[in-house]
PDB file of C-alpha atoms in Angstrom:
ATOM      1  CA  MET A   1     -16.485   6.131   2.913  1.00 39.00           C
ATOM      2  CA  PRO A   2     -18.951   3.333   1.338  1.00 38.00           C
ATOM      3  CA  SER A   3     -17.320   2.229  -1.752  1.00 49.00           C
ATOM      4  CA  GLU A   4     -20.534   2.699  -4.200  1.00 59.00           C
ATOM      5  CA  PRO A   5     -19.359   0.293  -7.419  1.00 64.00           C
ATOM      6  CA  SER A   6     -18.593  -2.748  -5.110  1.00 52.00           C
ATOM      7  CA  GLY A   7     -20.079  -5.755  -7.549  1.00 44.00           C
ATOM      8  CA  ALA A   8     -19.418  -3.755 -10.548  1.00 40.00           C
ATOM      9  CA  LYS A   9     -18.194  -5.305 -14.276  1.00 37.00           C
ATOM     10  CA  PRO A  10     -14.948  -5.394 -14.887  1.00 35.00           C
ATOM     11  CA  ASP A  11     -14.869  -1.668 -17.092  1.00 37.00           C
ATOM     12  CA  SER A  12     -12.340   0.604 -18.146  1.00 34.00           C
ATOM     13  CA  GLY A  13     -11.490   3.952 -16.682  1.00 34.00           C
ATOM     14  CA  THR A  14     -10.649   7.284 -14.064  1.00 33.00           C
ATOM     15  CA  LYS A  15      -8.497   9.207 -12.545  1.00 34.00           C
ATOM     16  CA  PRO A  16      -6.360   9.660  -8.959  1.00 33.00           C
ATOM     17  CA  ASN A  17      -6.147  12.616  -6.480  1.00 33.00           C
ATOM     18  CA  GLY A  18      -4.380  11.989  -2.932  1.00 31.00           C
ATOM     19  CA  ASP A  19      -1.787  11.191  -1.497  1.00 29.00           C
ATOM     20  CA  THR A  20      -2.059   7.643   0.209  1.00 29.00           C
ATOM     21  CA  ILE A  21      -0.666   4.412  -1.604  1.00 29.00           C
ATOM     22  CA  GLY A  22      -1.312   3.512  -4.859  1.00 35.00           C
ATOM     23  CA  ASP A  23      -1.967  -0.168  -4.275  1.00 41.00           C
ATOM     24  CA  GLN A  24      -3.348  -2.338  -1.461  1.00 43.00           C
ATOM     25  CA  VAL A  25      -2.831  -5.951  -0.276  1.00 47.00           C
ATOM     26  CA  ALA A  26      -4.804  -8.284   1.674  1.00 46.00           C
ATOM     27  CA  SER A  27      -4.049 -11.673   2.311  1.00 43.00           C
ATOM     28  CA  SER A  28      -5.702 -14.802   4.185  1.00 45.00           C
ATOM     29  CA  PRO A  29      -2.418 -16.703   5.412  1.00 45.00           C
ATOM     30  CA  ALA A  30      -4.397 -20.252   5.967  1.00 48.00           C
ATOM     31  CA  ASP A  31      -5.014 -20.805   2.384  1.00 66.00           C
ATOM     32  CA  GLY A  32      -2.665 -18.248   0.817  1.00 77.00           C
ATOM     33  CA  VAL A  33      -4.710 -16.004  -0.858  1.00 84.00           C
ATOM     34  CA  ARG A  34      -4.099 -12.584  -1.691  1.00 82.00           C
ATOM     35  CA  TYR A  35      -6.174  -9.593  -3.217  1.00 84.00           C
ATOM     36  CA  VAL A  36      -4.163  -6.208  -4.660  1.00 81.00           C
ATOM     37  CA  TYR A  37      -6.499  -3.854  -7.378  1.00 80.00           C
ATOM     38  CA  GLU A  38      -5.476  -2.091 -10.179  1.00 80.00           C
ATOM     39  CA  ARG A  39      -6.405   0.964 -11.460  1.00 81.00           C
ATOM     40  CA  VAL A  40      -9.536  -0.056 -14.088  1.00 81.00           C
ATOM     41  CA  CYS A  41      -8.623   2.192 -16.402  1.00 77.00           C
ATOM     42  CA  THR A  42      -5.221   0.367 -17.554  1.00 70.00           C
ATOM     43  CA  ALA A  43      -6.020  -3.050 -17.059  1.00 70.00           C
ATOM     44  CA  ASN A  44      -5.268  -5.211 -20.388  1.00 65.00           C
ATOM     45  CA  VAL A  45      -5.406  -2.162 -22.178  1.00 63.00           C
ATOM     46  CA  GLY A  46      -0.989  -3.157 -23.334  1.00 58.00           C
ATOM     47  CA  ASP A  47       1.015   0.276 -23.599  1.00 56.00           C
ATOM     48  CA  TYR A  48      -2.037   2.251 -24.610  1.00 60.00           C
ATOM     49  CA  LEU A  49      -4.295   4.506 -22.462  1.00 62.00           C
ATOM     50  CA  ASP A  50      -6.887   6.560 -23.313  1.00 66.00           C
ATOM     51  CA  PRO A  51      -6.665   9.312 -21.386  1.00 63.00           C
ATOM     52  CA  ALA A  52     -10.393  10.495 -22.582  1.00 65.00           C
ATOM     53  CA  THR A  53     -11.703   7.414 -21.345  1.00 71.00           C
ATOM     54  CA  CYS A  54      -9.875   7.625 -17.917  1.00 72.00           C
ATOM     55  CA  VAL A  55     -11.916  10.702 -16.577  1.00 69.00           C
ATOM     56  CA  GLU A  56     -14.911   9.674 -17.955  1.00 72.00           C
ATOM     57  CA  LEU A  57     -15.525   6.365 -16.250  1.00 70.00           C
ATOM     58  CA  ASP A  58     -13.569   8.706 -12.796  1.00 68.00           C
ATOM     59  CA  ALA A  59     -17.502   9.915 -11.806  1.00 74.00           C
ATOM     60  CA  ARG A  60     -18.612   6.867 -10.992  1.00 83.00           C
ATOM     61  CA  CYS A  61     -16.903   7.493  -7.601  1.00 83.00           C
ATOM     62  CA  THR A  62     -19.000  10.250  -6.013  1.00 83.00           C
ATOM     63  CA  GLY A  63     -18.458   9.209  -2.585  1.00 80.00           C
ATOM     64  CA  GLY A  64     -15.501  11.854  -2.288  1.00 74.00           C
ATOM     65  CA  GLU A  65     -13.588  14.695  -4.765  1.00 70.00           C
ATOM     66  CA  ASP A  66     -11.220  12.580  -6.980  1.00 68.00           C
ATOM     67  CA  GLY A  67     -12.089   8.968  -6.144  1.00 77.00           C
ATOM     68  CA  ILE A  68     -10.135   6.212  -8.451  1.00 79.00           C
ATOM     69  CA  LEU A  69     -12.161   2.915 -10.098  1.00 83.00           C
ATOM     70  CA  VAL A  70     -10.059  -0.165  -8.825  1.00 85.00           C
ATOM     71  CA  GLN A  71     -10.767  -3.895  -9.040  1.00 85.00           C
ATOM     72  CA  TRP A  72      -9.897  -6.483  -6.911  1.00 87.00           C
ATOM     73  CA  ILE A  73      -7.394  -9.289  -8.184  1.00 86.00           C
ATOM     74  CA  GLU A  74      -6.976 -13.019  -6.118  1.00 87.00           C
ATOM     75  CA  VAL A  75      -3.774 -13.854  -5.962  1.00 85.00           C
ATOM     76  CA  ASP A  76      -3.227 -17.421  -4.964  1.00 86.00           C
ATOM     77  CA  THR A  77       0.481 -17.525  -3.867  1.00 83.00           C
ATOM     78  CA  SER A  78      -0.132 -21.004  -3.091  1.00 87.00           C
ATOM     79  CA  THR A  79       0.887 -21.908  -6.893  1.00 87.00           C
ATOM     80  CA  SER A  80       4.308 -21.585  -8.623  1.00 86.00           C
ATOM     81  CA  PRO A  81       4.269 -18.560 -10.454  1.00 85.00           C
ATOM     82  CA  PRO A  82       1.109 -17.098  -8.594  1.00 83.00           C
ATOM     83  CA  THR A  83      -2.660 -17.011  -9.949  1.00 88.00           C
ATOM     84  CA  GLU A  84      -3.971 -13.812 -10.810  1.00 85.00           C
ATOM     85  CA  THR A  85      -8.060 -14.064 -10.744  1.00 88.00           C
ATOM     86  CA  PRO A  86     -10.228 -10.934 -11.520  1.00 86.00           C
ATOM     87  CA  THR A  87     -12.961 -11.293  -8.491  1.00 87.00           C
ATOM     88  CA  GLY A  88     -15.049  -8.860 -10.905  1.00 86.00           C
ATOM     89  CA  ARG A  89     -15.493  -6.804  -7.557  1.00 88.00           C
ATOM     90  CA  GLN A  90     -15.069  -2.534  -8.223  1.00 87.00           C
ATOM     91  CA  ASP A  91     -14.612  -0.263  -5.674  1.00 86.00           C
ATOM     92  CA  CYS A  92     -13.451   3.610  -5.114  1.00 84.00           C
ATOM     93  CA  LEU A  93      -9.730   4.286  -3.790  1.00 78.00           C
ATOM     94  CA  TYR A  94     -10.088   8.268  -1.991  1.00 76.00           C
ATOM     95  CA  SER A  95      -7.145  10.127  -0.582  1.00 64.00           C
ATOM     96  CA  GLY A  96      -6.415   9.040   2.645  1.00 58.00           C
ATOM     97  CA  GLN A  97      -9.265   5.898   2.755  1.00 66.00           C
ATOM     98  CA  PRO A  98      -8.189   2.944   0.826  1.00 64.00           C
ATOM     99  CA  PRO A  99     -10.843   0.856  -0.287  1.00 68.00           C
ATOM    100  CA  GLU A 100     -11.601  -2.807   2.535  1.00 76.00           C
ATOM    101  CA  PRO A 101     -10.466  -6.119   0.385  1.00 79.00           C
ATOM    102  CA  PRO A 102     -13.212  -8.453  -0.139  1.00 77.00           C
ATOM    103  CA  ALA A 103     -13.481 -10.922   2.301  1.00 68.00           C
ATOM    104  CA  GLY A 104     -12.214  -8.226   4.815  1.00 54.00           C
ATOM    105  CA  GLY A 105      -8.582  -9.756   4.789  1.00 49.00           C
ATOM    106  CA  ASP A 106      -5.833  -8.277   6.941  1.00 43.00           C
ATOM    107  CA  SER A 107      -2.681  -6.349   5.459  1.00 40.00           C
ATOM    108  CA  ALA A 108      -0.005  -8.598   3.932  1.00 40.00           C
ATOM    109  CA  GLY A 109       3.533  -8.730   6.226  1.00 38.00           C
ATOM    110  CA  ASP A 110       5.449  -8.403   3.403  1.00 45.00           C
ATOM    111  CA  GLU A 111       3.953  -5.303   1.782  1.00 52.00           C
ATOM    112  CA  PRO A 112       4.861  -4.528  -1.695  1.00 68.00           C
ATOM    113  CA  VAL A 113       6.919  -2.195  -3.762  1.00 82.00           C
ATOM    114  CA  VAL A 114       4.894   0.895  -3.549  1.00 82.00           C
ATOM    115  CA  ILE A 115       5.604   4.306  -5.895  1.00 87.00           C
ATOM    116  CA  THR A 116       4.254   6.809  -3.968  1.00 84.00           C
ATOM    117  CA  LEU A 117       3.244  10.747  -4.635  1.00 85.00           C
ATOM    118  CA  ARG A 118       6.263  12.143  -3.492  1.00 88.00           C
ATOM    119  CA  GLU A 119       8.208   9.529  -5.708  1.00 92.00           C
ATOM    120  CA  PHE A 120       5.908  10.162  -8.592  1.00 93.00           C
ATOM    121  CA  GLU A 121       6.475  13.786  -8.179  1.00 93.00           C
ATOM    122  CA  SER A 122      10.725  12.987  -8.161  1.00 94.00           C
ATOM    123  CA  GLN A 123      10.580  12.428 -12.227  1.00 96.00           C
ATOM    124  CA  PRO A 124      11.659  14.140 -14.682  1.00 96.00           C
ATOM    125  CA  ILE A 125       7.787  14.685 -16.853  1.00 97.00           C
ATOM    126  CA  VAL A 126       7.635  17.586 -19.443  1.00 97.00           C
ATOM    127  CA  ALA A 127       5.051  20.299 -18.577  1.00 97.00           C
ATOM    128  CA  ALA A 128       2.827  20.786 -21.363  1.00 97.00           C
ATOM    129  CA  GLN A 129       3.826  24.137 -23.900  1.00 97.00           C
ATOM    130  CA  ILE A 130       1.171  26.853 -23.602  1.00 98.00           C
ATOM    131  CA  VAL A 131       0.474  28.352 -27.579  1.00 97.00           C
ATOM    132  CA  SER A 132      -1.721  30.404 -28.405  1.00 95.00           C
ATOM    133  CA  GLN A 133      -2.607  31.700 -31.944  1.00 90.00           C
ATOM    134  CA  PRO A 134      -1.868  34.217 -33.547  1.00 86.00           C
ATOM    135  CA  GLU A 135       1.106  33.157 -31.119  1.00 90.00           C
ATOM    136  CA  HIS A 136       1.645  35.848 -28.330  1.00 92.00           C
ATOM    137  CA  PHE A 137      -1.166  38.110 -29.956  1.00 90.00           C
ATOM    138  CA  GLY A 138      -4.453  38.683 -29.121  1.00 92.00           C
ATOM    139  CA  LEU A 139      -7.447  41.395 -29.009  1.00 93.00           C
ATOM    140  CA  LYS A 140      -9.456  43.160 -26.953  1.00 94.00           C
ATOM    141  CA  ASN A 141     -12.905  41.467 -26.268  1.00 94.00           C
ATOM    142  CA  ALA A 142     -12.188  38.258 -28.495  1.00 94.00           C
ATOM    143  CA  HIS A 143     -11.410  35.748 -28.170  1.00 94.00           C
ATOM    144  CA  SER A 144      -8.130  34.696 -28.005  1.00 94.00           C
ATOM    145  CA  ASN A 145      -6.923  31.472 -28.777  1.00 95.00           C
ATOM    146  CA  VAL A 146      -4.461  29.869 -25.998  1.00 97.00           C
ATOM    147  CA  TYR A 147      -3.995  25.772 -25.434  1.00 97.00           C
ATOM    148  CA  ALA A 148      -2.040  22.997 -24.190  1.00 97.00           C
ATOM    149  CA  VAL A 149       0.772  20.320 -25.778  1.00 97.00           C
ATOM    150  CA  ALA A 150       0.739  17.797 -23.323  1.00 95.00           C
ATOM    151  CA  GLU A 151       1.558  14.183 -24.046  1.00 93.00           C
ATOM    152  CA  GLU A 152       1.596  10.952 -21.957  1.00 93.00           C
ATOM    153  CA  GLN A 153       5.499  10.018 -20.640  1.00 96.00           C
ATOM    154  CA  GLN A 154       6.966   7.087 -19.131  1.00 96.00           C
ATOM    155  CA  PHE A 155      10.323   6.739 -17.132  1.00 96.00           C
ATOM    156  CA  THR A 156      12.242   3.497 -15.960  1.00 96.00           C
ATOM    157  CA  PHE A 157      14.093   3.405 -12.758  1.00 96.00           C
ATOM    158  CA  GLU A 158      15.350   1.160  -9.930  1.00 95.00           C
ATOM    159  CA  PHE A 159      13.721   1.528  -6.389  1.00 93.00           C
ATOM    160  CA  GLU A 160      14.027  -0.690  -3.568  1.00 90.00           C
ATOM    161  CA  ASP A 161      15.725  -2.992  -5.563  1.00 90.00           C
ATOM    162  CA  ALA A 162      13.017  -3.318  -8.110  1.00 92.00           C
ATOM    163  CA  GLN A 163      12.696  -2.495 -11.692  1.00 95.00           C
ATOM    164  CA  ILE A 164       9.954   0.269 -11.894  1.00 95.00           C
ATOM    165  CA  ARG A 165       7.816   0.906 -15.300  1.00 95.00           C
ATOM    166  CA  LEU A 166       6.618   4.478 -14.244  1.00 95.00           C
ATOM    167  CA  ARG A 167       3.689   5.912 -16.883  1.00 92.00           C
ATOM    168  CA  ALA A 168       2.020   9.325 -16.816  1.00 95.00           C
ATOM    169  CA  TRP A 169      -0.857  11.238 -18.229  1.00 91.00           C
ATOM    170  CA  PRO A 170      -2.323  14.716 -18.623  1.00 93.00           C
ATOM    171  CA  VAL A 171      -5.793  14.570 -17.113  1.00 89.00           C
ATOM    172  CA  SER A 172      -6.849  18.059 -15.531  1.00 90.00           C
ATOM    173  CA  TYR A 173      -5.351  21.228 -16.386  1.00 95.00           C
ATOM    174  CA  ARG A 174      -5.516  24.570 -14.324  1.00 95.00           C
ATOM    175  CA  TRP A 175      -5.493  28.111 -15.974  1.00 98.00           C
ATOM    176  CA  ASN A 176      -4.450  31.346 -15.771  1.00 98.00           C
ATOM    177  CA  TYR A 177      -5.065  33.905 -17.650  1.00 98.00           C
ATOM    178  CA  GLY A 178      -2.848  36.914 -16.630  1.00 97.00           C
ATOM    179  CA  ASP A 179      -5.714  39.598 -15.679  1.00 97.00           C
ATOM    180  CA  GLY A 180      -7.548  37.765 -12.763  1.00 96.00           C
ATOM    181  CA  THR A 181      -9.064  35.296 -14.391  1.00 96.00           C
ATOM    182  CA  GLY A 182      -8.956  31.606 -14.893  1.00 96.00           C
ATOM    183  CA  GLN A 183      -9.981  27.479 -15.395  1.00 95.00           C
ATOM    184  CA  THR A 184      -9.555  24.194 -14.903  1.00 93.00           C
ATOM    185  CA  THR A 185     -10.561  22.305 -17.569  1.00 92.00           C
ATOM    186  CA  THR A 186      -9.681  18.453 -18.474  1.00 88.00           C
ATOM    187  CA  THR A 187      -8.752  18.970 -22.155  1.00 92.00           C
ATOM    188  CA  GLY A 188      -5.736  21.055 -23.000  1.00 95.00           C
ATOM    189  CA  GLY A 189      -7.209  22.396 -25.963  1.00 95.00           C
ATOM    190  CA  THR A 190      -7.061  22.930 -29.993  1.00 92.00           C
ATOM    191  CA  LYS A 191      -5.209  24.235 -32.805  1.00 92.00           C
ATOM    192  CA  LEU A 192      -7.828  26.419 -34.901  1.00 90.00           C
ATOM    193  CA  ASP A 193      -7.670  26.463 -38.468  1.00 84.00           C
ATOM    194  CA  VAL A 194      -5.660  29.449 -40.290  1.00 75.00           C
ATOM    195  CA  GLY A 195      -7.960  32.215 -40.021  1.00 71.00           C
ATOM    196  CA  ALA A 196     -10.085  31.357 -37.396  1.00 74.00           C
ATOM    197  CA  MET A 197     -10.180  34.172 -35.054  1.00 79.00           C
ATOM    198  CA  ASN A 198     -12.572  35.101 -32.482  1.00 87.00           C
ATOM    199  CA  THR A 199     -13.503  31.541 -32.636  1.00 92.00           C
ATOM    200  CA  GLU A 200     -14.649  30.418 -28.558  1.00 94.00           C
ATOM    201  CA  THR A 201     -13.267  26.884 -27.220  1.00 94.00           C
ATOM    202  CA  ALA A 202     -12.571  25.377 -24.500  1.00 94.00           C
ATOM    203  CA  THR A 203      -9.652  27.021 -23.219  1.00 96.00           C
ATOM    204  CA  SER A 204      -9.738  30.469 -24.925  1.00 96.00           C
ATOM    205  CA  HIS A 205     -10.157  33.777 -23.245  1.00 96.00           C
ATOM    206  CA  ARG A 206     -11.327  36.982 -23.379  1.00 96.00           C
ATOM    207  CA  TYR A 207      -9.120  40.384 -22.061  1.00 97.00           C
ATOM    208  CA  THR A 208     -11.221  42.435 -21.329  1.00 96.00           C
ATOM    209  CA  GLU A 209      -8.383  45.223 -21.228  1.00 96.00           C
ATOM    210  CA  THR A 210      -5.290  46.251 -23.816  1.00 96.00           C
ATOM    211  CA  GLY A 211      -1.915  45.217 -22.660  1.00 96.00           C
ATOM    212  CA  ASP A 212       0.790  42.439 -21.854  1.00 97.00           C
ATOM    213  CA  TYR A 213      -0.186  39.276 -19.854  1.00 98.00           C
ATOM    214  CA  ASN A 214       1.296  36.131 -18.796  1.00 97.00           C
ATOM    215  CA  VAL A 215      -0.662  33.254 -19.095  1.00 98.00           C
ATOM    216  CA  SER A 216       0.060  30.166 -16.584  1.00 98.00           C
ATOM    217  CA  LEU A 217      -0.665  26.773 -16.134  1.00 98.00           C
ATOM    218  CA  VAL A 218      -0.236  23.923 -13.821  1.00 97.00           C
ATOM    219  CA  THR A 219      -1.083  20.066 -15.096  1.00 97.00           C
ATOM    220  CA  TYR A 220      -1.920  17.611 -13.834  1.00 93.00           C
ATOM    221  CA  PHE A 221      -0.336  14.517 -14.675  1.00 94.00           C
ATOM    222  CA  ALA A 222      -2.313  10.524 -13.120  1.00 90.00           C
ATOM    223  CA  GLY A 223      -0.003   7.758 -13.107  1.00 89.00           C
ATOM    224  CA  ASP A 224       0.312   4.344 -13.000  1.00 88.00           C
ATOM    225  CA  TYR A 225       3.482   1.728 -11.968  1.00 90.00           C
ATOM    226  CA  SER A 226       4.562  -1.456 -12.766  1.00 89.00           C
ATOM    227  CA  VAL A 227       7.325  -3.475 -10.575  1.00 90.00           C
ATOM    228  CA  ASP A 228       9.206  -5.730 -12.138  1.00 91.00           C
ATOM    229  CA  GLY A 229       7.473  -6.255 -15.339  1.00 88.00           C
ATOM    230  CA  GLY A 230       3.962  -6.597 -13.225  1.00 82.00           C
ATOM    231  CA  PRO A 231       0.417  -5.654 -13.520  1.00 76.00           C
ATOM    232  CA  TRP A 232      -0.064  -2.044 -13.609  1.00 80.00           C
ATOM    233  CA  ARG A 233      -0.942   0.019 -10.168  1.00 81.00           C
ATOM    234  CA  PRO A 234      -2.279   3.114  -9.875  1.00 83.00           C
ATOM    235  CA  VAL A 235      -0.467   6.308  -8.169  1.00 83.00           C
ATOM    236  CA  ALA A 236      -2.887   7.764  -5.367  1.00 76.00           C
ATOM    237  CA  GLY A 237      -2.429  10.760  -6.210  1.00 76.00           C
ATOM    238  CA  GLU A 238      -1.871  13.780  -9.257  1.00 85.00           C
ATOM    239  CA  ALA A 239       1.443  15.172  -9.673  1.00 91.00           C
ATOM    240  CA  ALA A 240       1.013  19.011 -10.313  1.00 93.00           C
ATOM    241  CA  VAL A 241       3.292  20.334 -12.331  1.00 97.00           C
ATOM    242  CA  PRO A 242       4.270  23.943 -13.775  1.00 97.00           C
ATOM    243  CA  SER A 243       4.218  25.306 -17.481  1.00 97.00           C
ATOM    244  CA  ASP A 244       7.244  28.724 -18.263  1.00 97.00           C
ATOM    245  CA  PRO A 245       4.272  31.179 -18.485  1.00 97.00           C
ATOM    246  CA  HIS A 246       2.974  33.024 -21.654  1.00 97.00           C
ATOM    247  CA  LEU A 247       3.031  36.054 -22.782  1.00 97.00           C
ATOM    248  CA  MET A 248      -0.105  37.934 -24.350  1.00 97.00           C
ATOM    249  CA  SER A 249      -0.254  41.132 -26.081  1.00 97.00           C
ATOM    250  CA  ILE A 250      -3.863  42.288 -26.197  1.00 95.00           C
ATOM    251  CA  TRP A 251      -4.143  44.781 -28.517  1.00 94.00           C
ATOM    252  CA  THR A 252      -7.329  46.869 -29.925  1.00 88.00           C
ATOM    253  CA  SER A 253      -8.479  47.274 -33.255  1.00 69.00           C
ATOM    254  CA  GLU A 254     -10.249  50.038 -35.216  1.00 60.00           C
ATOM    255  CA  THR A 255     -12.624  49.770 -38.227  1.00 55.00           C
ATOM    256  CA  SER A 256     -12.684  53.178 -40.604  1.00 55.00           C
ATOM    257  CA  LEU A 257     -15.051  52.981 -43.332  1.00 58.00           C
ATOM    258  CA  TYR A 258     -13.785  55.344 -46.838  1.00 58.00           C
ATOM    259  CA  ALA A 259     -16.080  56.191 -49.900  1.00 61.00           C
ATOM    260  CA  ASP A 260     -12.576  57.521 -51.845  1.00 63.00           C
ATOM    261  CA  ASN A 261     -11.280  55.775 -55.249  1.00 69.00           C
ATOM    262  CA  CYS A 262      -7.526  55.544 -54.568  1.00 68.00           C
ATOM    263  CA  ILE A 263      -7.283  55.092 -58.266  1.00 67.00           C
ATOM    264  CA  GLU A 264      -9.411  58.210 -59.034  1.00 72.00           C
ATOM    265  CA  ASN A 265      -7.820  59.934 -56.101  1.00 74.00           C
ATOM    266  CA  PRO A 266      -4.680  58.587 -54.806  1.00 71.00           C
ATOM    267  CA  ASN A 267      -4.432  61.580 -51.889  1.00 74.00           C
ATOM    268  CA  GLY A 268      -8.137  60.738 -50.606  1.00 66.00           C
ATOM    269  CA  ALA A 269      -8.525  60.045 -47.086  1.00 63.00           C
ATOM    270  CA  GLY A 270      -7.028  55.862 -46.195  1.00 59.00           C
ATOM    271  CA  CYS A 271      -5.583  56.163 -49.626  1.00 58.00           C
TER     272      CYS A 271
END
């Protein structure tokens, strides 16, 4: 599969998917040079990461579903400590097909520590909280505002005699509104101002029948990891984290007009 962004300038952004390893290493034994890649959206961002930027730049990878935009780093192992130099080349990592390293380097004999999707999913990622306005209540044929509250999370653990720092952040939300309909969004939605009922949002829903419905949600988290304080590497895959169901009671409302003045006629209709 072609790596369409090859040769592009380094930039920020995108999300992973798939079940391959998240870090590819190649080496040139003759000169002690090897190549590693890192997710572009986490390069040089320190502890801060803007998920919206990552999702936006994901669109650059058009050769398959849910590619990860990565940039290649040249590592010179002949120096102590090894020196790392960005090559300026970008490629896309797809599920089952890592990008080909610069100069066609072969796989290194000593593979680095790799955090796979399975290890990523084994971490205690806190699920998104489903919230509705008004709480657990909505009106038939009106826009019921339902949104998710999810945050970036970090974990530190030992793995293969190395200290791992892993961070996870939400990138998409798969909604099931309990009435046979649903959607996938790249936003968790938003809280409305008090009194702003029947307002359409990216995650709101209109129920056409009264009754009780269980809203369910699966939030997909992307992840990057650092080994022994090293650079951030992408986890090739997204962790699917289900939330606890959220009960919605949908009612109907009736509007009636009355002509009586309740002060003049306390026993009138509507008084």
